[in-house]
PDB file of C-alpha atoms in Angstrom:
ATOM      1  CA  MET A1308      -9.927  92.361 -42.599  1.00 56.00           C
ATOM      2  CA  SER A1309      -9.167  95.497 -41.287  1.00 65.00           C
ATOM      3  CA  VAL A1310      -9.557  95.954 -37.191  1.00 80.00           C
ATOM      4  CA  LEU A1311     -12.869  96.747 -36.622  1.00 88.00           C
ATOM      5  CA  ALA A1312     -13.450  99.061 -33.474  1.00 93.00           C
ATOM      6  CA  PRO A1313     -15.391  97.266 -30.546  1.00 94.00           C
ATOM      7  CA  ARG A1314     -18.294  99.005 -30.637  1.00 96.00           C
ATOM      8  CA  ASP A1315     -18.524  98.541 -34.622  1.00 96.00           C
ATOM      9  CA  ARG A1316     -18.737  94.231 -33.561  1.00 97.00           C
ATOM     10  CA  LEU A1317     -21.637  94.947 -31.498  1.00 97.00           C
ATOM     11  CA  ILE A1318     -25.094  95.032 -34.057  1.00 98.00           C
ATOM     12  CA  VAL A1319     -28.393  95.512 -32.079  1.00 98.00           C
ATOM     13  CA  ALA A1320     -31.100  93.638 -33.879  1.00 96.00           C
ATOM     14  CA  LEU A1321     -33.573  95.891 -33.916  1.00 96.00           C
ATOM     15  CA  ASP A1322     -36.553  92.566 -33.728  1.00 91.00           C
ATOM     16  CA  LEU A1323     -40.023  94.823 -33.360  1.00 92.00           C
ATOM     17  CA  PRO A1324     -43.346  95.259 -34.907  1.00 90.00           C
ATOM     18  CA  ASP A1325     -42.701  98.287 -36.756  1.00 92.00           C
ATOM     19  CA  THR A1326     -40.636 100.540 -37.404  1.00 95.00           C
ATOM     20  CA  HIS A1327     -42.076 103.508 -35.034  1.00 95.00           C
ATOM     21  CA  GLU A1328     -40.725 100.819 -32.496  1.00 95.00           C
ATOM     22  CA  ALA A1329     -37.758 100.611 -33.888  1.00 96.00           C
ATOM     23  CA  GLU A1330     -36.943 104.021 -35.148  1.00 96.00           C
ATOM     24  CA  ARG A1331     -37.041 104.695 -31.085  1.00 96.00           C
ATOM     25  CA  LEU A1332     -35.082 101.760 -29.911  1.00 97.00           C
ATOM     26  CA  VAL A1333     -31.883 103.682 -31.749  1.00 98.00           C
ATOM     27  CA  GLU A1334     -32.519 107.406 -30.454  1.00 97.00           C
ATOM     28  CA  ARG A1335     -32.756 106.078 -26.905  1.00 97.00           C
ATOM     29  CA  ILE A1336     -29.526 103.739 -27.732  1.00 98.00           C
ATOM     30  CA  GLY A1337     -27.711 106.812 -29.021  1.00 97.00           C
ATOM     31  CA  ASP A1338     -24.282 105.690 -30.535  1.00 96.00           C
ATOM     32  CA  ALA A1339     -23.893 103.518 -27.825  1.00 97.00           C
ATOM     33  CA  ALA A1340     -24.871 101.523 -31.262  1.00 97.00           C
ATOM     34  CA  THR A1341     -23.699 101.721 -35.390  1.00 97.00           C
ATOM     35  CA  PHE A1342     -24.996  98.333 -36.479  1.00 98.00           C
ATOM     36  CA  TYR A1343     -29.255  97.066 -36.515  1.00 98.00           C
ATOM     37  CA  LYS A1344     -30.538  94.084 -38.092  1.00 97.00           C
ATOM     38  CA  VAL A1345     -33.626  94.519 -39.780  1.00 97.00           C
ATOM     39  CA  GLY A1346     -35.080  91.765 -39.968  1.00 94.00           C
ATOM     40  CA  MET A1347     -37.927  89.377 -41.469  1.00 93.00           C
ATOM     41  CA  GLU A1348     -40.619  90.816 -38.649  1.00 92.00           C
ATOM     42  CA  LEU A1349     -40.096  94.097 -39.435  1.00 93.00           C
ATOM     43  CA  ALA A1350     -39.533  93.695 -43.567  1.00 92.00           C
ATOM     44  CA  TYR A1351     -43.146  92.690 -43.522  1.00 89.00           C
ATOM     45  CA  GLY A1352     -43.994  94.937 -40.066  1.00 84.00           C
ATOM     46  CA  GLY A1353     -44.863  97.652 -42.959  1.00 79.00           C
ATOM     47  CA  GLN A1354     -41.605 100.076 -44.304  1.00 89.00           C
ATOM     48  CA  GLY A1355     -39.073  97.832 -42.449  1.00 93.00           C
ATOM     49  CA  LEU A1356     -36.723  98.656 -45.749  1.00 95.00           C
ATOM     50  CA  ALA A1357     -37.235 101.897 -45.849  1.00 95.00           C
ATOM     51  CA  LEU A1358     -36.168 102.022 -42.353  1.00 96.00           C
ATOM     52  CA  ALA A1359     -33.280 100.600 -43.072  1.00 96.00           C
ATOM     53  CA  SER A1360     -32.355 102.155 -46.050  1.00 96.00           C
ATOM     54  CA  ARG A1361     -32.789 105.468 -44.003  1.00 96.00           C
ATOM     55  CA  LEU A1362     -30.405 104.333 -41.429  1.00 97.00           C
ATOM     56  CA  ALA A1363     -28.281 103.704 -44.304  1.00 96.00           C
ATOM     57  CA  ALA A1364     -28.253 106.704 -45.623  1.00 96.00           C
ATOM     58  CA  ALA A1365     -27.947 108.736 -41.727  1.00 96.00           C
ATOM     59  CA  GLY A1366     -24.449 106.699 -41.936  1.00 96.00           C
ATOM     60  CA  LYS A1367     -25.564 103.246 -39.070  1.00 97.00           C
ATOM     61  CA  GLN A1368     -24.089  99.968 -41.176  1.00 97.00           C
ATOM     62  CA  VAL A1369     -27.691  97.570 -41.634  1.00 98.00           C
ATOM     63  CA  PHE A1370     -27.705  94.263 -41.098  1.00 97.00           C
ATOM     64  CA  LEU A1371     -30.254  92.868 -43.710  1.00 97.00           C
ATOM     65  CA  ASP A1372     -31.497  89.601 -42.248  1.00 96.00           C
ATOM     66  CA  LEU A1373     -34.221  87.795 -44.988  1.00 96.00           C
ATOM     67  CA  LYS A1374     -32.534  84.534 -45.907  1.00 96.00           C
ATOM     68  CA  LEU A1375     -33.144  84.160 -48.775  1.00 97.00           C
ATOM     69  CA  HIS A1376     -33.811  80.622 -49.578  1.00 97.00           C
ATOM     70  CA  ASP A1377     -36.168  80.037 -53.242  1.00 97.00           C
ATOM     71  CA  ILE A1378     -35.505  78.834 -57.118  1.00 98.00           C
ATOM     72  CA  PRO A1379     -31.596  81.347 -58.625  1.00 98.00           C
ATOM     73  CA  ASN A1380     -33.459  83.512 -61.076  1.00 98.00           C
ATOM     74  CA  THR A1381     -35.560  84.743 -58.035  1.00 98.00           C
ATOM     75  CA  VAL A1382     -32.534  84.865 -55.459  1.00 98.00           C
ATOM     76  CA  GLU A1383     -30.312  86.657 -58.491  1.00 98.00           C
ATOM     77  CA  ARG A1384     -33.111  89.086 -58.884  1.00 98.00           C
ATOM     78  CA  ALA A1385     -34.721  90.641 -55.574  1.00 97.00           C
ATOM     79  CA  THR A1386     -30.291  90.383 -54.159  1.00 98.00           C
ATOM     80  CA  ALA A1387     -29.572  92.655 -56.292  1.00 97.00           C
ATOM     81  CA  GLN A1388     -32.370  94.891 -55.342  1.00 96.00           C
ATOM     82  CA  ALA A1389     -31.204  94.989 -52.016  1.00 96.00           C
ATOM     83  CA  ALA A1390     -28.307  96.017 -52.740  1.00 96.00           C
ATOM     84  CA  GLY A1391     -30.248  99.288 -53.999  1.00 95.00           C
ATOM     85  CA  LEU A1392     -30.256 100.118 -50.346  1.00 95.00           C
ATOM     86  CA  GLY A1393     -27.585 100.986 -49.255  1.00 95.00           C
ATOM     87  CA  THR A1394     -27.205  97.604 -47.032  1.00 96.00           C
ATOM     88  CA  THR A1395     -23.595  96.642 -46.049  1.00 97.00           C
ATOM     89  CA  PHE A1396     -24.768  92.486 -45.565  1.00 98.00           C
ATOM     90  CA  LEU A1397     -27.375  90.429 -46.479  1.00 98.00           C
ATOM     91  CA  THR A1398     -27.968  86.758 -44.937  1.00 98.00           C
ATOM     92  CA  ILE A1399     -28.601  84.142 -47.464  1.00 98.00           C
ATOM     93  CA  HIS A1400     -28.878  80.557 -47.024  1.00 96.00           C
ATOM     94  CA  ALA A1401     -26.178  77.913 -47.314  1.00 95.00           C
ATOM     95  CA  TYR A1402     -27.858  75.517 -50.077  1.00 95.00           C
ATOM     96  CA  PRO A1403     -25.155  76.078 -52.983  1.00 96.00           C
ATOM     97  CA  GLN A1404     -27.415  77.026 -55.621  1.00 97.00           C
ATOM     98  CA  THR A1405     -28.775  79.542 -53.274  1.00 98.00           C
ATOM     99  CA  MET A1406     -25.154  81.059 -52.678  1.00 98.00           C
ATOM    100  CA  ARG A1407     -24.540  81.205 -56.166  1.00 98.00           C
ATOM    101  CA  ALA A1408     -27.636  82.734 -57.551  1.00 98.00           C
ATOM    102  CA  ALA A1409     -27.169  85.593 -55.166  1.00 98.00           C
ATOM    103  CA  VAL A1410     -23.122  86.562 -55.118  1.00 98.00           C
ATOM    104  CA  ALA A1411     -24.664  86.542 -59.040  1.00 98.00           C
ATOM    105  CA  GLY A1412     -26.722  88.918 -57.782  1.00 98.00           C
ATOM    106  CA  ALA A1413     -24.144  91.725 -55.645  1.00 98.00           C
ATOM    107  CA  LYS A1414     -21.206  91.267 -58.177  1.00 97.00           C
ATOM    108  CA  GLY A1415     -20.569  94.474 -58.817  1.00 96.00           C
ATOM    109  CA  THR A1416     -21.481  96.228 -55.769  1.00 97.00           C
ATOM    110  CA  GLY A1417     -20.673  97.165 -52.103  1.00 94.00           C
ATOM    111  CA  LEU A1418     -22.945  94.689 -50.520  1.00 98.00           C
ATOM    112  CA  ARG A1419     -21.913  91.577 -48.458  1.00 98.00           C
ATOM    113  CA  LEU A1420     -23.428  88.479 -48.188  1.00 98.00           C
ATOM    114  CA  LEU A1421     -23.141  86.621 -45.403  1.00 98.00           C
ATOM    115  CA  ALA A1422     -24.558  83.057 -45.593  1.00 96.00           C
ATOM    116  CA  VAL A1423     -26.860  81.177 -42.632  1.00 94.00           C
ATOM    117  CA  THR A1424     -25.012  77.673 -41.713  1.00 89.00           C
ATOM    118  CA  VAL A1425     -27.554  75.911 -39.185  1.00 84.00           C
ATOM    119  CA  LEU A1426     -29.933  78.144 -37.314  1.00 81.00           C
ATOM    120  CA  THR A1427     -28.883  78.782 -34.175  1.00 76.00           C
ATOM    121  CA  SER A1428     -32.753  77.722 -32.822  1.00 83.00           C
ATOM    122  CA  CYS A1429     -31.578  73.569 -34.150  1.00 85.00           C
ATOM    123  CA  ASP A1430     -29.490  71.776 -32.431  1.00 87.00           C
ATOM    124  CA  ASP A1431     -28.328  67.482 -34.013  1.00 90.00           C
ATOM    125  CA  ALA A1432     -32.002  66.537 -33.272  1.00 93.00           C
ATOM    126  CA  ASP A1433     -34.446  69.266 -35.179  1.00 91.00           C
ATOM    127  CA  LEU A1434     -31.280  68.265 -39.004  1.00 91.00           C
ATOM    128  CA  LEU A1435     -32.542  64.820 -37.635  1.00 90.00           C
ATOM    129  CA  GLU A1436     -35.977  65.295 -37.273  1.00 93.00           C
ATOM    130  CA  ALA A1437     -35.323  67.867 -41.383  1.00 91.00           C
ATOM    131  CA  GLY A1438     -34.114  64.525 -42.901  1.00 91.00           C
ATOM    132  CA  TYR A1439     -30.507  65.776 -42.369  1.00 91.00           C
ATOM    133  CA  ARG A1440     -27.656  63.517 -42.249  1.00 89.00           C
ATOM    134  CA  PHE A1441     -24.797  65.539 -40.770  1.00 89.00           C
ATOM    135  CA  GLY A1442     -25.727  67.083 -36.793  1.00 89.00           C
ATOM    136  CA  VAL A1443     -24.791  70.908 -36.053  1.00 88.00           C
ATOM    137  CA  VAL A1444     -21.181  71.231 -35.905  1.00 85.00           C
ATOM    138  CA  GLU A1445     -20.492  69.040 -39.687  1.00 88.00           C
ATOM    139  CA  MET A1446     -23.782  71.595 -41.409  1.00 87.00           C
ATOM    140  CA  VAL A1447     -21.452  74.439 -40.552  1.00 88.00           C
ATOM    141  CA  ARG A1448     -18.670  73.416 -41.664  1.00 91.00           C
ATOM    142  CA  ARG A1449     -19.494  71.692 -44.409  1.00 92.00           C
ATOM    143  CA  ARG A1450     -21.369  74.666 -45.378  1.00 93.00           C
ATOM    144  CA  ALA A1451     -18.524  77.116 -44.693  1.00 94.00           C
ATOM    145  CA  GLU A1452     -16.597  75.915 -46.865  1.00 95.00           C
ATOM    146  CA  GLN A1453     -18.986  75.959 -49.152  1.00 96.00           C
ATOM    147  CA  ALA A1454     -19.703  79.337 -48.946  1.00 97.00           C
ATOM    148  CA  GLN A1455     -16.050  80.019 -48.475  1.00 97.00           C
ATOM    149  CA  ALA A1456     -15.465  78.031 -52.500  1.00 97.00           C
ATOM    150  CA  LEU A1457     -17.970  79.892 -54.144  1.00 97.00           C
ATOM    151  CA  GLY A1458     -17.480  82.997 -53.571  1.00 97.00           C
ATOM    152  CA  VAL A1459     -19.668  84.062 -50.093  1.00 98.00           C
ATOM    153  CA  ASP A1460     -18.692  87.499 -47.609  1.00 97.00           C
ATOM    154  CA  GLY A1461     -18.815  85.277 -44.402  1.00 96.00           C
ATOM    155  CA  VAL A1462     -21.497  82.613 -42.446  1.00 95.00           C
ATOM    156  CA  VAL A1463     -23.446  83.065 -39.592  1.00 92.00           C
ATOM    157  CA  ALA A1464     -22.780  80.973 -36.897  1.00 87.00           C
ATOM    158  CA  SER A1465     -23.428  80.510 -33.170  1.00 85.00           C
ATOM    159  CA  ALA A1466     -21.156  80.696 -30.781  1.00 84.00           C
ATOM    160  CA  GLU A1467     -19.946  76.735 -30.299  1.00 84.00           C
ATOM    161  CA  GLU A1468     -19.261  76.459 -33.845  1.00 85.00           C
ATOM    162  CA  ALA A1469     -16.827  80.237 -34.969  1.00 87.00           C
ATOM    163  CA  ALA A1470     -14.379  78.050 -33.114  1.00 88.00           C
ATOM    164  CA  GLY A1471     -13.768  75.071 -35.818  1.00 88.00           C
ATOM    165  CA  VAL A1472     -15.498  77.338 -38.970  1.00 89.00           C
ATOM    166  CA  ARG A1473     -12.172  79.955 -38.423  1.00 91.00           C
ATOM    167  CA  ALA A1474     -10.322  76.354 -38.622  1.00 89.00           C
ATOM    168  CA  ALA A1475     -12.281  76.018 -41.473  1.00 89.00           C
ATOM    169  CA  ILE A1476     -12.103  78.766 -43.218  1.00 90.00           C
ATOM    170  CA  GLY A1477      -9.501  80.887 -42.343  1.00 90.00           C
ATOM    171  CA  GLN A1478      -9.718  84.714 -41.670  1.00 90.00           C
ATOM    172  CA  SER A1479     -10.797  85.992 -45.194  1.00 88.00           C
ATOM    173  CA  MET A1480     -14.588  85.587 -44.280  1.00 94.00           C
ATOM    174  CA  ILE A1481     -16.613  87.266 -42.516  1.00 96.00           C
ATOM    175  CA  VAL A1482     -17.611  84.963 -38.653  1.00 95.00           C
ATOM    176  CA  VAL A1483     -20.884  86.773 -37.577  1.00 95.00           C
ATOM    177  CA  THR A1484     -22.136  85.712 -34.308  1.00 92.00           C
ATOM    178  CA  PRO A1485     -26.061  85.543 -33.320  1.00 89.00           C
ATOM    179  CA  GLY A1486     -27.344  83.961 -30.138  1.00 82.00           C
ATOM    180  CA  ILE A1487     -25.647  86.073 -27.740  1.00 87.00           C
ATOM    181  CA  ARG A1488     -26.348  86.524 -24.156  1.00 79.00           C
ATOM    182  CA  PRO A1489     -25.006  88.099 -21.644  1.00 76.00           C
ATOM    183  CA  ALA A1490     -24.114  86.037 -18.165  1.00 61.00           C
ATOM    184  CA  GLY A1491     -27.255  85.340 -16.214  1.00 50.00           C
ATOM    185  CA  ALA A1492     -29.233  86.152 -19.132  1.00 54.00           C
ATOM    186  CA  GLU A1493     -31.622  84.347 -20.741  1.00 57.00           C
ATOM    187  CA  ALA A1494     -31.857  82.018 -23.763  1.00 48.00           C
ATOM    188  CA  GLY A1495     -35.385  82.136 -25.059  1.00 55.00           C
ATOM    189  CA  ASP A1496     -35.776  79.994 -27.792  1.00 50.00           C
ATOM    190  CA  GLN A1497     -31.802  80.187 -28.306  1.00 52.00           C
ATOM    191  CA  LYS A1498     -30.621  76.971 -28.134  1.00 52.00           C
ATOM    192  CA  ARG A1499     -26.997  77.180 -28.629  1.00 52.00           C
ATOM    193  CA  VAL A1500     -26.330  80.484 -26.972  1.00 61.00           C
ATOM    194  CA  ALA A1501     -22.885  82.216 -26.468  1.00 78.00           C
ATOM    195  CA  THR A1502     -21.471  86.169 -23.630  1.00 88.00           C
ATOM    196  CA  PRO A1503     -20.514  88.059 -25.809  1.00 91.00           C
ATOM    197  CA  ALA A1504     -16.545  87.843 -24.364  1.00 90.00           C
ATOM    198  CA  SER A1505     -16.459  84.019 -25.872  1.00 90.00           C
ATOM    199  CA  ALA A1506     -17.940  84.199 -29.529  1.00 91.00           C
ATOM    200  CA  ILE A1507     -14.905  87.583 -29.377  1.00 92.00           C
ATOM    201  CA  ARG A1508     -12.493  84.730 -28.546  1.00 90.00           C
ATOM    202  CA  ASN A1509     -14.172  81.209 -31.200  1.00 90.00           C
ATOM    203  CA  GLY A1510     -13.608  83.685 -33.465  1.00 91.00           C
ATOM    204  CA  ALA A1511     -16.765  85.508 -33.904  1.00 93.00           C
ATOM    205  CA  ASP A1512     -16.279  88.861 -35.860  1.00 95.00           C
ATOM    206  CA  TYR A1513     -19.367  90.785 -35.028  1.00 96.00           C
ATOM    207  CA  LEU A1514     -22.334  89.385 -31.953  1.00 96.00           C
ATOM    208  CA  VAL A1515     -26.224  89.698 -32.955  1.00 95.00           C
ATOM    209  CA  VAL A1516     -27.141  91.426 -29.908  1.00 94.00           C
ATOM    210  CA  GLY A1517     -31.278  91.603 -29.876  1.00 92.00           C
ATOM    211  CA  ARG A1518     -33.174  91.202 -26.027  1.00 90.00           C
ATOM    212  CA  PRO A1519     -31.250  91.516 -23.635  1.00 92.00           C
ATOM    213  CA  ILE A1520     -30.750  95.234 -25.254  1.00 95.00           C
ATOM    214  CA  THR A1521     -33.866  95.506 -26.382  1.00 94.00           C
ATOM    215  CA  THR A1522     -36.210  94.907 -23.535  1.00 92.00           C
ATOM    216  CA  ALA A1523     -33.301  96.399 -20.876  1.00 94.00           C
ATOM    217  CA  PRO A1524     -34.600  99.122 -18.780  1.00 95.00           C
ATOM    218  CA  ASP A1525     -32.157 100.573 -20.305  1.00 97.00           C
ATOM    219  CA  PRO A1526     -31.588  99.962 -23.300  1.00 97.00           C
ATOM    220  CA  ARG A1527     -28.526 102.815 -24.750  1.00 97.00           C
ATOM    221  CA  LYS A1528     -26.522 100.823 -20.669  1.00 96.00           C
ATOM    222  CA  ALA A1529     -26.524  97.756 -21.979  1.00 95.00           C
ATOM    223  CA  ALA A1530     -25.307  98.045 -26.623  1.00 96.00           C
ATOM    224  CA  ALA A1531     -22.478  99.433 -23.623  1.00 96.00           C
ATOM    225  CA  ALA A1532     -22.047  97.165 -22.075  1.00 93.00           C
ATOM    226  CA  ILE A1533     -21.470  94.946 -24.057  1.00 94.00           C
ATOM    227  CA  VAL A1534     -18.791  97.200 -26.143  1.00 95.00           C
ATOM    228  CA  ALA A1535     -17.132  97.546 -23.087  1.00 93.00           C
ATOM    229  CA  GLU A1536     -17.061  93.295 -22.661  1.00 92.00           C
ATOM    230  CA  ILE A1537     -15.752  92.872 -26.990  1.00 93.00           C
ATOM    231  CA  ALA A1538     -13.436  95.387 -26.020  1.00 93.00           C
ATOM    232  CA  SER A1539     -11.856  93.979 -23.175  1.00 89.00           C
ATOM    233  CA  THR A1540     -12.037  90.327 -24.360  1.00 86.00           C
ATOM    234  CA  ALA A1541     -10.483  91.598 -27.491  1.00 71.00           C
ATOM    235  CA  THR A1542      -7.542  93.352 -26.427  1.00 56.00           C
TER     236      THR A1542
END
């Protein structure tokens, strides 16, 4: 993978209720960020997918975080539709059947697929409650290896597992890390969080940051501070 500029490694999560608020935030951030995440809240809030397409047309990179998981036919066709929006990344859940279908749907397009290993709001107890027999670390490793074997472009994993993922899959795949919190910030509903510096050191290519930027008094300044931390760690 080519060397990424520090600013391009920050993905600002537009986890907001409507597109008007999201567009105002993008304007406030200005050139401090180039990459934005459109997730379920905005997509289902009306015109979120249209916003994703507009941002892409305006030269921004867009991470469409819809975490697809359904029967194979539905996943394949939905992935093909998503590819038409011009976005950079699309998330799918890291189930083999789902990954195979998404790879088929994205074939021949520029869309890159990211397999969500284990949500950062989950810990070992949550996986046990859901009926899984592996803990977080083992589950993430297994799913990353399966994603690689099936031709998925990258994975979403917390900073805690990023180093282990790198050891398992090498440098050939993208690692995107959510749950990023600057030192001193509230963890919120996340159970596996990390600072930007620690995530980069553990092998993350991209960092997804939401509330520390979107709720900051000066979102542009908050984004610039995170980019500066990425730059100082990556050099």
